[in-house]
Short mmCIF file of C-alpha atoms and ligand atoms in Angstrom, two decimals:
data_model
loop_
_atom_site.label_atom_id
_atom_site.label_comp_id
_atom_site.label_asym_id
_atom_site.label_seq_id
_atom_site.Cartn_x
_atom_site.Cartn_y
_atom_site.Cartn_z
CA MET A 1 -15.29 -25.03 -10.89
CA ALA A 2 -17.27 -23.27 -13.93
CA ALA A 3 -19.30 -20.07 -12.27
CA GLY A 4 -19.58 -17.75 -14.64
CA GLU A 5 -22.89 -15.97 -15.08
CA PRO A 6 -25.85 -16.74 -13.34
CA PRO A 7 -28.26 -19.14 -14.44
CA GLU A 8 -31.03 -17.63 -16.57
CA ASP A 9 -33.88 -19.24 -15.67
CA LEU A 10 -32.69 -17.91 -12.01
CA LEU A 11 -32.40 -14.10 -13.26
CA LYS A 12 -35.60 -14.96 -14.10
CA ALA A 13 -36.97 -15.87 -10.56
CA GLY A 14 -34.97 -13.52 -9.31
CA SER A 15 -36.11 -10.50 -11.68
CA VAL A 16 -40.55 -12.00 -10.97
CA ALA A 17 -39.87 -12.06 -6.77
CA ALA A 18 -37.76 -8.73 -6.55
CA LYS A 19 -41.20 -7.34 -8.20
CA VAL A 20 -43.96 -9.09 -7.08
CA ARG A 21 -41.84 -7.87 -3.68
CA ASP A 22 -41.69 -4.37 -4.45
CA LEU A 23 -45.98 -5.02 -4.60
CA ALA A 24 -46.21 -4.86 -1.53
CA PRO A 25 -45.74 -1.76 0.27
CA SER A 26 -48.88 -0.50 -2.20
CA ILE A 27 -51.93 -3.68 -0.83
CA VAL A 28 -51.11 -4.03 2.38
CA LYS A 29 -52.71 -1.46 4.47
CA PRO A 30 -54.45 -1.33 7.62
CA GLY A 31 -57.60 -3.25 7.95
CA GLU A 32 -56.64 -5.61 4.28
CA SER A 33 -56.86 -9.47 4.08
CA CYS A 34 -53.56 -11.16 4.58
CA ARG A 35 -55.47 -13.82 2.13
CA ARG A 36 -56.07 -11.67 -0.12
CA ILE A 37 -53.54 -10.19 -0.17
CA CYS A 38 -50.95 -13.51 -0.35
CA GLU A 39 -53.84 -14.57 -3.13
CA TYR A 40 -52.87 -11.24 -5.40
CA LEU A 41 -48.99 -11.64 -5.03
CA GLU A 42 -49.09 -15.83 -5.62
CA ASP A 43 -51.02 -15.18 -8.46
CA GLU A 44 -48.71 -12.23 -10.43
CA THR A 45 -46.30 -14.10 -9.72
CA ARG A 46 -46.91 -16.84 -12.46
CA ARG A 47 -48.88 -13.73 -14.57
CA LEU A 48 -44.54 -13.10 -14.74
CA GLY A 49 -44.35 -17.14 -15.95
CA ALA A 50 -42.77 -17.97 -12.91
CA GLN A 51 -44.79 -20.53 -9.59
CA PRO A 52 -44.24 -18.91 -6.50
CA ALA A 53 -41.27 -21.11 -4.71
CA PHE A 54 -43.33 -21.31 -1.43
CA PRO A 55 -47.07 -19.66 -0.59
CA CYS A 56 -46.34 -15.92 -0.08
CA ASN A 57 -45.12 -15.58 3.88
CA ILE A 58 -46.60 -12.83 5.68
CA SER A 59 -46.27 -11.99 9.30
CA ILE A 60 -46.89 -9.17 11.75
CA ASN A 61 -45.10 -7.83 14.98
CA GLU A 62 -44.03 -11.21 16.91
CA VAL A 63 -44.77 -13.20 14.32
CA ALA A 64 -41.14 -14.02 12.54
CA ALA A 65 -42.40 -16.20 10.32
CA HIS A 66 -44.34 -18.50 8.53
CA TYR A 67 -47.46 -17.16 8.40
CA THR A 68 -49.87 -17.92 6.01
CA PRO A 69 -53.18 -18.04 5.94
CA GLY A 70 -54.19 -20.89 5.85
CA LEU A 71 -58.09 -23.34 4.75
CA ARG A 72 -60.23 -21.16 7.78
CA ASP A 73 -58.19 -18.34 9.04
CA ASP A 74 -56.39 -14.89 7.84
CA CYS A 75 -55.04 -12.22 9.71
CA ILE A 76 -55.40 -8.43 9.05
CA ILE A 77 -53.04 -6.08 8.57
CA PRO A 78 -53.01 -4.01 11.16
CA ASP A 79 -52.86 -0.12 12.36
CA GLU A 80 -49.68 0.31 13.17
CA GLY A 81 -47.56 -2.87 13.30
CA LEU A 82 -44.47 -4.23 11.22
CA VAL A 83 -45.98 -6.42 8.30
CA LYS A 84 -42.81 -8.57 6.34
CA VAL A 85 -43.50 -9.85 2.85
CA ASP A 86 -41.31 -13.12 1.87
CA VAL A 87 -41.96 -14.44 -1.34
CA GLY A 88 -40.81 -16.82 -3.70
CA ALA A 89 -40.46 -17.74 -7.20
CA SER A 90 -39.57 -20.42 -8.87
CA VAL A 91 -38.66 -20.89 -12.51
CA GLU A 92 -37.48 -24.27 -13.67
CA GLY A 93 -36.99 -25.40 -9.84
CA TYR A 94 -35.29 -21.75 -9.54
CA ILE A 95 -35.81 -20.15 -6.59
CA ALA A 96 -35.39 -16.94 -5.83
CA ASP A 97 -35.99 -15.75 -2.12
CA THR A 98 -37.02 -11.98 -0.95
CA ALA A 99 -38.96 -10.33 1.51
CA LEU A 100 -39.57 -6.79 3.12
CA THR A 101 -40.95 -5.37 6.34
CA VAL A 102 -44.50 -2.53 5.21
CA VAL A 103 -43.92 -0.40 8.62
CA VAL A 104 -47.94 -0.18 8.34
CA GLY A 105 -47.70 3.85 10.58
CA ASP A 106 -44.56 5.21 12.58
CA ARG A 107 -43.64 4.20 15.47
CA TRP A 108 -41.15 0.88 14.09
CA SER A 109 -39.67 1.91 11.73
CA SER A 110 -36.43 2.69 13.01
CA LEU A 111 -36.46 -1.78 13.67
CA ALA A 112 -37.44 -1.87 9.96
CA GLU A 113 -34.43 0.78 8.83
CA ALA A 114 -32.32 -1.84 11.05
CA ALA A 115 -33.08 -4.52 9.27
CA ARG A 116 -33.13 -2.51 6.27
CA GLU A 117 -29.40 -1.74 6.55
CA ALA A 118 -28.33 -5.11 7.89
CA LEU A 119 -28.61 -6.30 4.17
CA GLU A 120 -27.42 -3.93 2.37
CA ALA A 121 -24.10 -3.55 5.03
CA VAL A 122 -23.72 -7.78 3.39
CA THR A 123 -24.54 -6.55 0.00
CA LYS A 124 -21.70 -4.37 0.38
CA ILE A 125 -19.00 -6.39 1.79
CA LEU A 126 -19.89 -9.93 -0.56
CA LYS A 127 -17.47 -10.90 -2.60
CA PRO A 128 -16.89 -15.09 -4.10
CA GLY A 129 -14.10 -17.46 -1.01
CA MET A 130 -15.71 -15.52 2.35
CA ARG A 131 -16.79 -16.75 5.50
CA LEU A 132 -20.29 -17.41 5.84
CA TYR A 133 -18.88 -15.34 9.38
CA ASP A 134 -18.69 -12.42 8.82
CA ILE A 135 -22.12 -11.96 6.98
CA GLY A 136 -23.57 -13.50 10.75
CA ARG A 137 -21.34 -10.68 12.26
CA THR A 138 -21.53 -7.92 10.06
CA ILE A 139 -25.58 -7.97 11.00
CA GLU A 140 -25.07 -8.48 14.63
CA VAL A 141 -22.82 -5.01 14.68
CA THR A 142 -24.64 -3.56 11.99
CA VAL A 143 -28.84 -4.44 14.17
CA LYS A 144 -26.52 -3.42 18.12
CA ARG A 145 -24.97 0.32 17.18
CA ARG A 146 -28.87 0.28 16.08
CA GLY A 147 -30.08 -0.60 19.63
CA PHE A 148 -31.87 -4.25 18.85
CA LYS A 149 -31.01 -7.58 18.45
CA PRO A 150 -30.40 -9.74 15.00
CA VAL A 151 -33.23 -13.15 15.43
CA ARG A 152 -30.45 -15.67 16.65
CA ASN A 153 -32.30 -18.60 16.18
CA LEU A 154 -33.93 -17.68 12.10
CA SER A 155 -30.74 -17.05 8.98
CA GLY A 156 -30.40 -16.94 6.01
CA HIS A 157 -29.48 -20.20 3.98
CA SER A 158 -27.80 -21.58 0.63
CA ILE A 159 -30.13 -22.96 -1.93
CA ASP A 160 -30.60 -25.93 -4.39
CA ARG A 161 -32.97 -26.52 -7.73
CA TYR A 162 -36.04 -27.44 -6.16
CA ARG A 163 -35.32 -26.95 -2.69
CA ILE A 164 -35.15 -23.35 -0.71
CA HIS A 165 -33.60 -24.84 1.96
CA ALA A 166 -30.75 -26.36 1.13
CA GLY A 167 -27.89 -27.33 4.23
CA LEU A 168 -25.89 -24.24 4.49
CA VAL A 169 -27.04 -21.94 6.91
CA VAL A 170 -26.29 -18.07 6.72
CA PRO A 171 -26.02 -16.69 10.41
CA ASN A 172 -27.76 -13.43 11.75
CA HIS A 173 -25.17 -13.25 14.28
CA ALA A 174 -21.45 -13.82 15.10
CA ASP A 175 -21.67 -17.52 15.05
CA ARG A 176 -18.31 -19.44 14.71
CA THR A 177 -19.85 -22.13 13.27
CA ALA A 178 -19.83 -20.74 9.81
CA TRP A 179 -16.50 -20.29 10.52
CA LEU A 180 -15.00 -22.66 8.16
CA HIS A 181 -18.61 -22.41 6.02
CA ARG A 182 -17.28 -19.86 3.06
CA LEU A 183 -19.40 -18.70 -0.43
CA THR A 184 -18.42 -20.69 -2.87
CA PRO A 185 -18.22 -20.33 -6.39
CA GLY A 186 -21.76 -21.59 -8.18
CA LEU A 187 -23.94 -21.27 -4.57
CA THR A 188 -26.84 -19.18 -4.45
CA VAL A 189 -27.94 -18.19 -1.45
CA ALA A 190 -30.32 -15.79 0.65
CA VAL A 191 -29.10 -13.51 3.06
CA GLU A 192 -32.48 -12.35 5.76
CA PRO A 193 -31.91 -10.46 8.57
CA PHE A 194 -34.28 -10.52 10.83
CA VAL A 195 -33.95 -7.97 13.29
CA THR A 196 -35.89 -7.33 17.09
CA ASN A 197 -36.84 -5.65 20.17
CA GLY A 198 -37.62 -8.74 21.92
CA ARG A 199 -35.13 -11.94 23.33
CA GLY A 200 -34.02 -12.45 19.91
CA PHE A 201 -34.59 -15.45 19.38
CA VAL A 202 -37.72 -17.61 18.05
CA ARG A 203 -39.94 -20.27 19.17
CA GLU A 204 -42.22 -22.81 17.04
CA ALA A 205 -46.12 -22.01 17.63
CA SER A 206 -49.26 -24.81 16.98
CA THR A 207 -50.01 -23.27 13.50
CA VAL A 208 -48.88 -25.36 10.54
CA ASN A 209 -49.94 -23.41 7.72
CA ILE A 210 -47.10 -24.64 4.93
CA TYR A 211 -45.12 -27.90 3.83
CA ALA A 212 -43.55 -30.16 2.36
CA TYR A 213 -42.58 -32.56 0.98
CA THR A 214 -40.27 -34.57 2.66
CA GLY A 215 -38.83 -36.45 -0.52
CA ARG A 216 -39.25 -40.11 1.38
CA LYS A 217 -40.63 -43.04 0.35
CA PRO A 218 -43.95 -43.71 1.97
CA LYS A 219 -43.30 -47.39 4.99
CA THR A 220 -46.91 -48.19 5.85
CA PRO A 221 -49.69 -48.07 3.47
CA LEU A 222 -51.88 -44.49 2.61
CA THR A 223 -55.15 -44.10 3.26
CA SER A 224 -56.47 -42.79 -0.26
CA GLU A 225 -56.72 -39.98 0.09
CA GLU A 226 -53.02 -39.86 1.32
CA GLU A 227 -52.16 -41.40 -1.47
CA LYS A 228 -54.75 -38.76 -3.28
CA LEU A 229 -53.25 -35.50 -2.18
CA LEU A 230 -49.33 -37.36 -2.32
CA SER A 231 -49.44 -37.60 -5.66
CA ALA A 232 -51.08 -34.22 -6.93
CA VAL A 233 -48.22 -32.13 -3.90
CA VAL A 234 -45.15 -34.17 -6.09
CA GLU A 235 -46.77 -33.61 -9.56
CA ARG A 236 -46.82 -29.89 -9.36
CA PHE A 237 -44.32 -28.91 -6.41
CA LYS A 238 -42.23 -32.03 -6.20
CA THR A 239 -39.66 -30.91 -2.65
CA LEU A 240 -41.14 -26.55 -3.06
CA PRO A 241 -43.25 -25.53 -0.23
CA PHE A 242 -46.65 -25.19 -0.33
CA THR A 243 -50.25 -24.37 1.32
CA LEU A 244 -53.37 -26.16 0.96
CA ARG A 245 -54.41 -23.17 0.03
CA TRP A 246 -53.81 -24.17 -3.51
CA LEU A 247 -55.14 -28.26 -3.63
CA THR A 248 -58.66 -27.09 -2.92
CA ASP A 249 -59.30 -28.30 -6.25
CA VAL A 250 -58.22 -31.79 -5.34
CA MET A 251 -60.68 -32.83 -2.64
CA PRO A 252 -62.65 -30.74 0.28
CA VAL A 253 -60.98 -29.04 2.94
CA ASP A 254 -62.20 -31.51 5.62
CA LYS A 255 -60.76 -34.42 3.06
CA LEU A 256 -57.53 -31.96 2.98
CA GLU A 257 -56.59 -31.38 5.89
CA THR A 258 -57.15 -35.12 7.57
CA ALA A 259 -55.08 -36.00 4.80
CA ALA A 260 -52.14 -33.64 5.35
CA ARG A 261 -51.55 -34.31 8.79
CA GLY A 262 -51.45 -37.78 8.22
CA LEU A 263 -49.01 -37.67 5.22
CA THR A 264 -46.43 -34.70 7.81
CA VAL A 265 -47.41 -37.95 10.71
CA LYS A 266 -45.92 -41.34 8.81
CA GLY A 267 -43.02 -38.68 7.71
CA LEU A 268 -44.21 -37.67 3.93
CA LEU A 269 -45.03 -33.93 4.53
CA HIS A 270 -43.07 -31.98 6.97
CA GLY A 271 -44.63 -29.12 8.81
CA TYR A 272 -43.17 -25.08 9.03
CA PRO A 273 -45.08 -24.35 12.20
CA VAL A 274 -45.79 -20.41 12.40
CA LEU A 275 -42.04 -18.59 14.44
CA ILE A 276 -42.84 -16.30 17.00
CA GLU A 277 -40.54 -13.86 18.98
CA ALA A 278 -39.91 -15.06 22.18
CA GLY A 279 -40.20 -12.26 24.22
CA LYS A 280 -43.48 -10.51 22.17
CA GLY A 281 -40.60 -8.38 20.96
CA MET A 282 -41.60 -6.54 17.39
CA VAL A 283 -39.66 -8.25 14.41
CA ALA A 284 -37.66 -6.99 11.17
CA GLN A 285 -36.89 -8.69 8.50
CA TYR A 286 -35.49 -8.03 4.82
CA GLU A 287 -34.07 -10.94 1.65
CA HIS A 288 -32.47 -10.98 -0.99
CA THR A 289 -31.13 -13.62 -3.25
CA PHE A 290 -27.78 -14.19 -4.05
CA TYR A 291 -25.79 -15.76 -6.76
CA VAL A 292 -21.52 -16.76 -5.91
CA SER A 293 -19.41 -16.33 -9.88
CA ARG A 294 -15.98 -16.85 -9.10
CA ASP A 295 -14.49 -13.39 -9.74
CA ARG A 296 -18.32 -11.24 -7.86
CA VAL A 297 -21.62 -12.12 -5.94
CA TYR A 298 -25.12 -10.67 -7.76
CA VAL A 299 -28.19 -9.79 -6.50
CA VAL A 300 -30.46 -11.49 -7.87
CA THR A 301 -33.49 -10.42 -6.02
CA LEU A 302 -32.59 -6.56 -7.03
CA GLU A 303 -35.18 -3.78 -6.87
CA GLU A 304 -35.58 -2.84 -11.27
MN1 LIG B 401 -37.59 -16.14 2.36
MN1 LIG B 402 -35.12 -17.09 2.95
#
């Protein structure tokens, strides 16, 4: 299989995502609105020549992942805690996915440090052909040495064109089900250690602020609003995750919410619930996207 250098568009997406991610520490400050932060980072992604591959996620403390401000809700950066900022950039459907944790106040810095160290440890050992199990094992060992737990039911993932979660799971613990899966040349993968002082797994909350088109065809008739929303979604985002914040020009907010709910019930949209640590533990996360060639593994989202 030909798998030399990473695709140009993937490198571009990686460079944009890394730049945007690295803006976060200077703008995540106590009292700041998460909506303002997310909109700024999403705008910067566009200004740098990419599209947001998914809404900017800003998940605070025991909220582990998948929170983005919705149409009517927002969050405020607390005086103390862990703020995970997770951003994605897409160039022609080539996606880079990356995250860091901003420590507000000093209290939880060792948790963030453990997550960063786990990602660094993985970055050092990545080789074409290695088992995904060994990535998970390295994360678990690194995190436990620091006295914390990995979040077992959150994982990294393979990435395809226009598909952020392409099917392959990159575990955050020594997961035997990943024994047979390997880093094959041509693969793009995101590795994202989540570290906690809680129970070590997440549960779904009822809030859903992120959606994606499932790629299915309607089996039951759609209302005219559902039809209008679906065609805007397919045209703008294809199968990439989006937020209703990006669609307020299509119809009024209350109609947007009703149409999104209807399309979800009819199986055309997938909703991503907010994920919360089961023991209300604090959670830290770091993430890079990697590209596997025949003879090495590239970090696509490396800091400048
Ligand atoms: Mn991510
Ligand atoms: Mn990811």
